[in-house]
Amino acid sequence: MNHLAIAPVLLPLLAGIVLLLMRHVDIRVRRVLSVAAVLVEIALAVALLAAVVDGDILVYALGNWPAPYGIVLVADRLSAWLLLTTALLALFALLHALRGIDVSGRHFHVLFQLQLFGLAGAFLTGDLFNLFVFFEVLLLASYGLLLHGGGRLRTRAGLHYVVLNLAGSTLFLFAVGTLYGVLGTLNMADLARLAAATPTENVGVVRAAGLLLLGVFALKAALLPLHLWLPAAYAQASAPVAALFAIMTKVGAYSILRVDTLIFGAGAGPVAGLLAPWLLPLALATLAIGTLGAVASRGLRLQAAYLVVASAGSLLTAFGLASAEGIAAGLYYLPHTTFAAAAAFLIADAIAARRGELADRLDPGPTMPRNRVLGGLFFVVAVAVVGLPPLSGFLGKFLLLRAALDHVWMPGVMATVLVTGLLTLIALARSGSLLFYRTQSAVVAPVGSALALAAELTPVAGLLLLVGALTVAAGPAAEYAQATASQLLQPYQYIHAVLGGS
Amino acid sequence: MEALLALVIGVLTACGVYLTLRGRTFPVVLGLTFLSYAVNLFLFAMGRLAIGRPPIIGEAAAGYADPLPQALVLTAIVIGFAMTAFVIMLALKARAELGNDHVDGRADR
């Protein structure tokens, strides 16, 4: 039994509880505690990554009940990769929130830690019902975070988000119930074993439950046509929350990838390849719609939100190729697109704060103080988001296109990815020139000190440094992604690790 | 018994879907509640229907009811209850801030 697998789940939970108990303590103490908890979470994620990098799969049986009777936490390469991405993203989102957004409502740090608790649990659990529970934990925390700070538009967007996700949770339970009723287990490794041996009369029911699961995860991942909730919700959320939510669509993508490779993989007999006919076309359509939305957006934050939809589309396109190269390309692209999207929300907030009444509306406005620094940073963020060289987005898209070469859908994938890339470039170039070139001379906002500016832009710069690190370390990162993909495509390793001998 | 339970779940789900698609927050909340009732019954039925059977091991038991769905339903009820409470508060907040109870905050529909 290795306790390392449960530590990243327990730490944010305990930190959240302690922060709740300390709600009357000075805010500076709580801030230090919250940041410290995230730093330790990063260290734990790195330790977990180091423990699984050689292909070991850590299994933690809660209460020492053996699988499949008890609930297990399973840490493999995929879980550790996503955990590290989440923890790094959380650090910079939190640093941005420390600039005052965390005191614009109550319990920000508690909700933030509980959100991390839900995310870590969702990535590590090896039980389908437990996945539902962690989804609920992360959703309930996200409802609180989304509404944090209040405001008319935010309440309206929050109401839509909550109602839609509650309906999604109901569907999740229907799918889980059906699978349990037919296969008699909820442990994902055991499900994979039993699904491969589904008797003929039950194949239809298992397929229905599997597609229902795809629907639920597609709602979380903002896959077309279930993406409509995302732009309004993300555009209305406060900047650090929107930045943290950049990982939320990836939870859906992770769940799709996990279920697709483990339960409905190539070795699943009568239910093999269940999701494949749906995933690639829908992902390409999502990419196209997200990009068109970004081109048509009238505000910078809405544009960033549509780019999150597009990034979910390209990620699922890579996973939808269903080859080791495709999945590896997607896994390399995943941290990049998460960091880039988060940086886009943070820089949009910094820009909106300097344009007075106009905020983030894409209309010609006043010249911003320190527009060279801001403009330069916006330029680098845009390069990262579009996927231009030299940053890792370019490498991710290159890997994706190379993986698509052998696929029957090659022309469609090539055309969609390249045209949407060009459209994103046009959209962001237009936004940039509107914000920084077509300006009137009057300066509305006071010029702050250089130190304050540096403090404000540190999170954005930090996220860009991570993107840079992913570019410099492209070799090891791509190798790791490749190893993860091959581990995912050999689900018997996972099944063996969880269930033992059989 | 199976047919009756299936009918109950079906009717609850249909009512829930219809109400969730309404334009005012109150019917939407009611619809979500109906949906969660339906799914709770559905989960419960997934352990197969059995009358008078114990879920835990006893010496005189002729057979057993599946205890796992009961535990799942308990979890689902708790989560569903908390979510309903949350969405009611949110609907009240939206009513106060938007000035009406339409889900899009538009009074004219």
PDB file of N, CA, C and O in Angstrom, chain B residues 4-56:
ATOM      1  N   LEU B   4     -44.634  -1.678 -12.510  1.00  0.00           N
ATOM      2  CA  LEU B   4     -45.103  -0.514 -11.772  1.00  0.00           C
ATOM      3  C   LEU B   4     -43.939   0.431 -11.482  1.00  0.00           C
ATOM      4  O   LEU B   4     -44.033   1.646 -11.702  1.00  0.00           O
ATOM      5  N   LEU B   5     -42.828  -0.135 -11.012  1.00  0.00           N
ATOM      6  CA  LEU B   5     -41.674   0.697 -10.672  1.00  0.00           C
ATOM      7  C   LEU B   5     -41.127   1.376 -11.920  1.00  0.00           C
ATOM      8  O   LEU B   5     -40.806   2.575 -11.892  1.00  0.00           O
ATOM      9  N   ALA B   6     -41.062   0.613 -13.038  1.00  0.00           N
ATOM     10  CA  ALA B   6     -40.566   1.207 -14.279  1.00  0.00           C
ATOM     11  C   ALA B   6     -41.456   2.364 -14.698  1.00  0.00           C
ATOM     12  O   ALA B   6     -40.976   3.424 -15.129  1.00  0.00           O
ATOM     13  N   LEU B   7     -42.792   2.167 -14.535  1.00  0.00           N
ATOM     14  CA  LEU B   7     -43.738   3.221 -14.898  1.00  0.00           C
ATOM     15  C   LEU B   7     -43.512   4.462 -14.029  1.00  0.00           C
ATOM     16  O   LEU B   7     -43.496   5.597 -14.531  1.00  0.00           O
ATOM     17  N   VAL B   8     -43.333   4.235 -12.730  1.00  0.00           N
ATOM     18  CA  VAL B   8     -43.134   5.359 -11.802  1.00  0.00           C
ATOM     19  C   VAL B   8     -41.871   6.145 -12.205  1.00  0.00           C
ATOM     20  O   VAL B   8     -41.886   7.378 -12.299  1.00  0.00           O
ATOM     21  N   ILE B   9     -40.782   5.404 -12.462  1.00  0.00           N
ATOM     22  CA  ILE B   9     -39.528   6.082 -12.830  1.00  0.00           C
ATOM     23  C   ILE B   9     -39.715   6.849 -14.137  1.00  0.00           C
ATOM     24  O   ILE B   9     -39.297   7.999 -14.272  1.00  0.00           O
ATOM     25  N   GLY B  10     -40.402   6.198 -15.092  1.00  0.00           N
ATOM     26  CA  GLY B  10     -40.622   6.845 -16.392  1.00  0.00           C
ATOM     27  C   GLY B  10     -41.425   8.122 -16.257  1.00  0.00           C
ATOM     28  O   GLY B  10     -41.062   9.168 -16.818  1.00  0.00           O
ATOM     29  N   VAL B  11     -42.517   8.070 -15.480  1.00  0.00           N
ATOM     30  CA  VAL B  11     -43.374   9.255 -15.329  1.00  0.00           C
ATOM     31  C   VAL B  11     -42.613  10.366 -14.612  1.00  0.00           C
ATOM     32  O   VAL B  11     -42.666  11.538 -15.013  1.00  0.00           O
ATOM     33  N   LEU B  12     -41.882   9.983 -13.546  1.00  0.00           N
ATOM     34  CA  LEU B  12     -41.104  10.999 -12.809  1.00  0.00           C
ATOM     35  C   LEU B  12     -40.084  11.667 -13.729  1.00  0.00           C
ATOM     36  O   LEU B  12     -39.912  12.887 -13.708  1.00  0.00           O
ATOM     37  N   THR B  13     -39.390  10.851 -14.549  1.00  0.00           N
ATOM     38  CA  THR B  13     -38.387  11.411 -15.443  1.00  0.00           C
ATOM     39  C   THR B  13     -39.035  12.344 -16.464  1.00  0.00           C
ATOM     40  O   THR B  13     -38.540  13.444 -16.726  1.00  0.00           O
ATOM     41  N   ALA B  14     -40.180  11.882 -17.029  1.00  0.00           N
ATOM     42  CA  ALA B  14     -40.848  12.706 -18.042  1.00  0.00           C
ATOM     43  C   ALA B  14     -41.269  14.041 -17.438  1.00  0.00           C
ATOM     44  O   ALA B  14     -41.045  15.107 -18.039  1.00  0.00           O
ATOM     45  N   CYS B  15     -41.879  13.991 -16.235  1.00  0.00           N
ATOM     46  CA  CYS B  15     -42.288  15.235 -15.569  1.00  0.00           C
ATOM     47  C   CYS B  15     -41.059  16.099 -15.311  1.00  0.00           C
ATOM     48  O   CYS B  15     -41.097  17.324 -15.511  1.00  0.00           O
ATOM     49  N   GLY B  16     -39.980  15.458 -14.849  1.00  0.00           N
ATOM     50  CA  GLY B  16     -38.761  16.202 -14.538  1.00  0.00           C
ATOM     51  C   GLY B  16     -38.202  16.896 -15.764  1.00  0.00           C
ATOM     52  O   GLY B  16     -37.869  18.086 -15.721  1.00  0.00           O
ATOM     53  N   VAL B  17     -38.130  16.177 -16.884  1.00  0.00           N
ATOM     54  CA  VAL B  17     -37.591  16.783 -18.112  1.00  0.00           C
ATOM     55  C   VAL B  17     -38.473  17.933 -18.563  1.00  0.00           C
ATOM     56  O   VAL B  17     -37.991  19.024 -18.899  1.00  0.00           O
ATOM     57  N   TYR B  18     -39.810  17.713 -18.530  1.00  0.00           N
ATOM     58  CA  TYR B  18     -40.734  18.771 -18.971  1.00  0.00           C
ATOM     59  C   TYR B  18     -40.553  20.028 -18.112  1.00  0.00           C
ATOM     60  O   TYR B  18     -40.408  21.135 -18.627  1.00  0.00           O
ATOM     61  N   LEU B  19     -40.532  19.830 -16.789  1.00  0.00           N
ATOM     62  CA  LEU B  19     -40.444  20.992 -15.892  1.00  0.00           C
ATOM     63  C   LEU B  19     -39.089  21.689 -16.013  1.00  0.00           C
ATOM     64  O   LEU B  19     -39.004  22.914 -15.921  1.00  0.00           O
ATOM     65  N   THR B  20     -38.006  20.885 -16.225  1.00  0.00           N
ATOM     66  CA  THR B  20     -36.672  21.496 -16.336  1.00  0.00           C
ATOM     67  C   THR B  20     -36.599  22.414 -17.552  1.00  0.00           C
ATOM     68  O   THR B  20     -35.839  23.377 -17.568  1.00  0.00           O
ATOM     69  N   LEU B  21     -37.404  22.106 -18.569  1.00  0.00           N
ATOM     70  CA  LEU B  21     -37.342  22.913 -19.792  1.00  0.00           C
ATOM     71  C   LEU B  21     -38.226  24.157 -19.720  1.00  0.00           C
ATOM     72  O   LEU B  21     -38.312  24.906 -20.689  1.00  0.00           O
ATOM     73  N   ARG B  22     -38.914  24.384 -18.587  1.00  0.00           N
ATOM     74  CA  ARG B  22     -39.765  25.565 -18.449  1.00  0.00           C
ATOM     75  C   ARG B  22     -38.907  26.813 -18.304  1.00  0.00           C
ATOM     76  O   ARG B  22     -37.712  26.744 -18.021  1.00  0.00           O
ATOM     77  N   GLY B  23     -39.549  27.963 -18.442  1.00  0.00           N
ATOM     78  CA  GLY B  23     -38.805  29.218 -18.460  1.00  0.00           C
ATOM     79  C   GLY B  23     -38.633  29.892 -17.114  1.00  0.00           C
ATOM     80  O   GLY B  23     -37.916  30.870 -17.002  1.00  0.00           O
ATOM     81  N   ARG B  24     -39.310  29.402 -16.075  1.00  0.00           N
ATOM     82  CA  ARG B  24     -39.209  30.065 -14.769  1.00  0.00           C
ATOM     83  C   ARG B  24     -38.364  29.210 -13.834  1.00  0.00           C
ATOM     84  O   ARG B  24     -38.355  27.985 -13.954  1.00  0.00           O
ATOM     85  N   THR B  25     -37.718  29.847 -12.884  1.00  0.00           N
ATOM     86  CA  THR B  25     -36.790  29.075 -12.055  1.00  0.00           C
ATOM     87  C   THR B  25     -37.507  28.062 -11.163  1.00  0.00           C
ATOM     88  O   THR B  25     -36.990  26.980 -10.928  1.00  0.00           O
ATOM     89  N   PHE B  26     -38.724  28.413 -10.654  1.00  0.00           N
ATOM     90  CA  PHE B  26     -39.380  27.496  -9.723  1.00  0.00           C
ATOM     91  C   PHE B  26     -39.687  26.149 -10.371  1.00  0.00           C
ATOM     92  O   PHE B  26     -39.326  25.098  -9.812  1.00  0.00           O
ATOM     93  N   PRO B  27     -40.356  26.124 -11.562  1.00  0.00           N
ATOM     94  CA  PRO B  27     -40.556  24.815 -12.209  1.00  0.00           C
ATOM     95  C   PRO B  27     -39.247  24.105 -12.521  1.00  0.00           C
ATOM     96  O   PRO B  27     -39.187  22.867 -12.434  1.00  0.00           O
ATOM     97  N   VAL B  28     -38.192  24.852 -12.846  1.00  0.00           N
ATOM     98  CA  VAL B  28     -36.911  24.208 -13.155  1.00  0.00           C
ATOM     99  C   VAL B  28     -36.369  23.482 -11.926  1.00  0.00           C
ATOM    100  O   VAL B  28     -35.926  22.332 -12.001  1.00  0.00           O
ATOM    101  N   VAL B  29     -36.457  24.149 -10.765  1.00  0.00           N
ATOM    102  CA  VAL B  29     -35.989  23.515  -9.532  1.00  0.00           C
ATOM    103  C   VAL B  29     -36.818  22.275  -9.229  1.00  0.00           C
ATOM    104  O   VAL B  29     -36.292  21.206  -8.887  1.00  0.00           O
ATOM    105  N   LEU B  30     -38.171  22.400  -9.403  1.00  0.00           N
ATOM    106  CA  LEU B  30     -39.036  21.235  -9.185  1.00  0.00           C
ATOM    107  C   LEU B  30     -38.664  20.106 -10.136  1.00  0.00           C
ATOM    108  O   LEU B  30     -38.611  18.939  -9.746  1.00  0.00           O
ATOM    109  N   GLY B  31     -38.381  20.457 -11.388  1.00  0.00           N
ATOM    110  CA  GLY B  31     -38.023  19.453 -12.387  1.00  0.00           C
ATOM    111  C   GLY B  31     -36.754  18.722 -11.998  1.00  0.00           C
ATOM    112  O   GLY B  31     -36.677  17.493 -12.092  1.00  0.00           O
ATOM    113  N   LEU B  32     -35.761  19.474 -11.512  1.00  0.00           N
ATOM    114  CA  LEU B  32     -34.513  18.837 -11.085  1.00  0.00           C
ATOM    115  C   LEU B  32     -34.769  17.902  -9.907  1.00  0.00           C
ATOM    116  O   LEU B  32     -34.184  16.822  -9.810  1.00  0.00           O
ATOM    117  N   THR B  33     -35.680  18.317  -9.012  1.00  0.00           N
ATOM    118  CA  THR B  33     -36.014  17.461  -7.878  1.00  0.00           C
ATOM    119  C   THR B  33     -36.648  16.157  -8.357  1.00  0.00           C
ATOM    120  O   THR B  33     -36.300  15.070  -7.894  1.00  0.00           O
ATOM    121  N   PHE B  34     -37.601  16.284  -9.302  1.00  0.00           N
ATOM    122  CA  PHE B  34     -38.238  15.080  -9.861  1.00  0.00           C
ATOM    123  C   PHE B  34     -37.192  14.164 -10.500  1.00  0.00           C
ATOM    124  O   PHE B  34     -37.218  12.951 -10.327  1.00  0.00           O
ATOM    125  N   LEU B  35     -36.276  14.768 -11.256  1.00  0.00           N
ATOM    126  CA  LEU B  35     -35.241  13.961 -11.911  1.00  0.00           C
ATOM    127  C   LEU B  35     -34.409  13.218 -10.878  1.00  0.00           C
ATOM    128  O   LEU B  35     -34.072  12.050 -11.055  1.00  0.00           O
ATOM    129  N   SER B  36     -34.085  13.906  -9.760  1.00  0.00           N
ATOM    130  CA  SER B  36     -33.248  13.223  -8.769  1.00  0.00           C
ATOM    131  C   SER B  36     -34.043  12.126  -8.062  1.00  0.00           C
ATOM    132  O   SER B  36     -33.498  11.073  -7.736  1.00  0.00           O
ATOM    133  N   TYR B  37     -35.385  12.325  -7.865  1.00  0.00           N
ATOM    134  CA  TYR B  37     -36.205  11.236  -7.313  1.00  0.00           C
ATOM    135  C   TYR B  37     -36.173  10.043  -8.254  1.00  0.00           C
ATOM    136  O   TYR B  37     -36.000   8.891  -7.834  1.00  0.00           O
ATOM    137  N   ALA B  38     -36.352  10.327  -9.536  1.00  0.00           N
ATOM    138  CA  ALA B  38     -36.390   9.250 -10.527  1.00  0.00           C
ATOM    139  C   ALA B  38     -35.087   8.469 -10.506  1.00  0.00           C
ATOM    140  O   ALA B  38     -35.087   7.236 -10.505  1.00  0.00           O
ATOM    141  N   VAL B  39     -33.969   9.188 -10.469  1.00  0.00           N
ATOM    142  CA  VAL B  39     -32.679   8.499 -10.541  1.00  0.00           C
ATOM    143  C   VAL B  39     -32.412   7.720  -9.255  1.00  0.00           C
ATOM    144  O   VAL B  39     -31.807   6.658  -9.277  1.00  0.00           O
ATOM    145  N   ASN B  40     -32.908   8.228  -8.120  1.00  0.00           N
ATOM    146  CA  ASN B  40     -32.731   7.477  -6.876  1.00  0.00           C
ATOM    147  C   ASN B  40     -33.472   6.147  -6.931  1.00  0.00           C
ATOM    148  O   ASN B  40     -32.927   5.100  -6.562  1.00  0.00           O
ATOM    149  N   LEU B  41     -34.723   6.189  -7.414  1.00  0.00           N
ATOM    150  CA  LEU B  41     -35.486   4.944  -7.541  1.00  0.00           C
ATOM    151  C   LEU B  41     -34.806   4.004  -8.526  1.00  0.00           C
ATOM    152  O   LEU B  41     -34.737   2.794  -8.319  1.00  0.00           O
ATOM    153  N   PHE B  42     -34.289   4.591  -9.613  1.00  0.00           N
ATOM    154  CA  PHE B  42     -33.635   3.798 -10.653  1.00  0.00           C
ATOM    155  C   PHE B  42     -32.410   3.082 -10.084  1.00  0.00           C
ATOM    156  O   PHE B  42     -32.227   1.881 -10.281  1.00  0.00           O
ATOM    157  N   LEU B  43     -31.594   3.822  -9.345  1.00  0.00           N
ATOM    158  CA  LEU B  43     -30.394   3.221  -8.735  1.00  0.00           C
ATOM    159  C   LEU B  43     -30.799   2.095  -7.790  1.00  0.00           C
ATOM    160  O   LEU B  43     -30.196   1.026  -7.771  1.00  0.00           O
ATOM    161  N   PHE B  44     -31.853   2.350  -7.010  1.00  0.00           N
ATOM    162  CA  PHE B  44     -32.308   1.369  -6.031  1.00  0.00           C
ATOM    163  C   PHE B  44     -32.740   0.088  -6.734  1.00  0.00           C
ATOM    164  O   PHE B  44     -32.406  -1.021  -6.301  1.00  0.00           O
ATOM    165  N   ALA B  45     -33.439   0.246  -7.854  1.00  0.00           N
ATOM    166  CA  ALA B  45     -33.935  -0.919  -8.581  1.00  0.00           C
ATOM    167  C   ALA B  45     -32.814  -1.697  -9.254  1.00  0.00           C
ATOM    168  O   ALA B  45     -32.984  -2.847  -9.627  1.00  0.00           O
ATOM    169  N   MET B  46     -31.642  -1.083  -9.425  1.00  0.00           N
ATOM    170  CA  MET B  46     -30.542  -1.754 -10.117  1.00  0.00           C
ATOM    171  C   MET B  46     -29.985  -2.927  -9.319  1.00  0.00           C
ATOM    172  O   MET B  46     -29.284  -3.773  -9.853  1.00  0.00           O
ATOM    173  N   GLY B  47     -30.297  -2.983  -8.003  1.00  0.00           N
ATOM    174  CA  GLY B  47     -29.890  -4.142  -7.216  1.00  0.00           C
ATOM    175  C   GLY B  47     -30.921  -5.256  -7.297  1.00  0.00           C
ATOM    176  O   GLY B  47     -30.860  -6.191  -6.528  1.00  0.00           O
ATOM    177  N   ARG B  48     -31.854  -5.144  -8.224  1.00  0.00           N
ATOM    178  CA  ARG B  48     -32.984  -6.053  -8.408  1.00  0.00           C
ATOM    179  C   ARG B  48     -33.965  -5.916  -7.238  1.00  0.00           C
ATOM    180  O   ARG B  48     -33.575  -5.625  -6.112  1.00  0.00           O
ATOM    181  N   LEU B  49     -35.235  -6.126  -7.533  1.00  0.00           N
ATOM    182  CA  LEU B  49     -36.264  -5.937  -6.515  1.00  0.00           C
ATOM    183  C   LEU B  49     -36.440  -7.232  -5.717  1.00  0.00           C
ATOM    184  O   LEU B  49     -36.603  -8.304  -6.284  1.00  0.00           O
ATOM    185  N   ALA B  50     -36.378  -7.110  -4.404  1.00  0.00           N
ATOM    186  CA  ALA B  50     -36.574  -8.278  -3.549  1.00  0.00           C
ATOM    187  C   ALA B  50     -37.296  -7.805  -2.300  1.00  0.00           C
ATOM    188  O   ALA B  50     -37.018  -6.725  -1.784  1.00  0.00           O
ATOM    189  N   ILE B  51     -38.241  -8.609  -1.818  1.00  0.00           N
ATOM    190  CA  ILE B  51     -39.030  -8.200  -0.645  1.00  0.00           C
ATOM    191  C   ILE B  51     -38.630  -9.058   0.548  1.00  0.00           C
ATOM    192  O   ILE B  51     -38.505 -10.281   0.441  1.00  0.00           O
ATOM    193  N   GLY B  52     -38.412  -8.411   1.682  1.00  0.00           N
ATOM    194  CA  GLY B  52     -38.175  -9.134   2.926  1.00  0.00           C
ATOM    195  C   GLY B  52     -36.826  -9.818   3.015  1.00  0.00           C
ATOM    196  O   GLY B  52     -36.649 -10.708   3.839  1.00  0.00           O
ATOM    197  N   ARG B  53     -35.878  -9.419   2.155  1.00  0.00           N
ATOM    198  CA  ARG B  53     -34.544 -10.030   2.239  1.00  0.00           C
ATOM    199  C   ARG B  53     -33.601  -9.059   2.952  1.00  0.00           C
ATOM    200  O   ARG B  53     -33.612  -7.865   2.668  1.00  0.00           O
ATOM    201  N   PRO B  54     -32.763  -9.584   3.860  1.00  0.00           N
ATOM    202  CA  PRO B  54     -31.833  -8.672   4.560  1.00  0.00           C
ATOM    203  C   PRO B  54     -30.646  -8.298   3.666  1.00  0.00           C
ATOM    204  O   PRO B  54     -30.207  -9.130   2.860  1.00  0.00           O
ATOM    205  N   PRO B  55     -30.117  -7.074   3.812  1.00  0.00           N
ATOM    206  CA  PRO B  55     -28.943  -6.678   3.037  1.00  0.00           C
ATOM    207  C   PRO B  55     -27.638  -7.085   3.695  1.00  0.00           C
ATOM    208  O   PRO B  55     -26.580  -6.974   3.081  1.00  0.00           O
ATOM    209  N   ILE B  56     -27.695  -7.523   4.984  1.00  0.00           N
ATOM    210  CA  ILE B  56     -26.457  -7.935   5.654  1.00  0.00           C
ATOM    211  C   ILE B  56     -26.579  -9.405   6.051  1.00  0.00           C
ATOM    212  O   ILE B  56     -27.690  -9.944   6.146  1.00  0.00           O
TER     213      ILE B  56
END
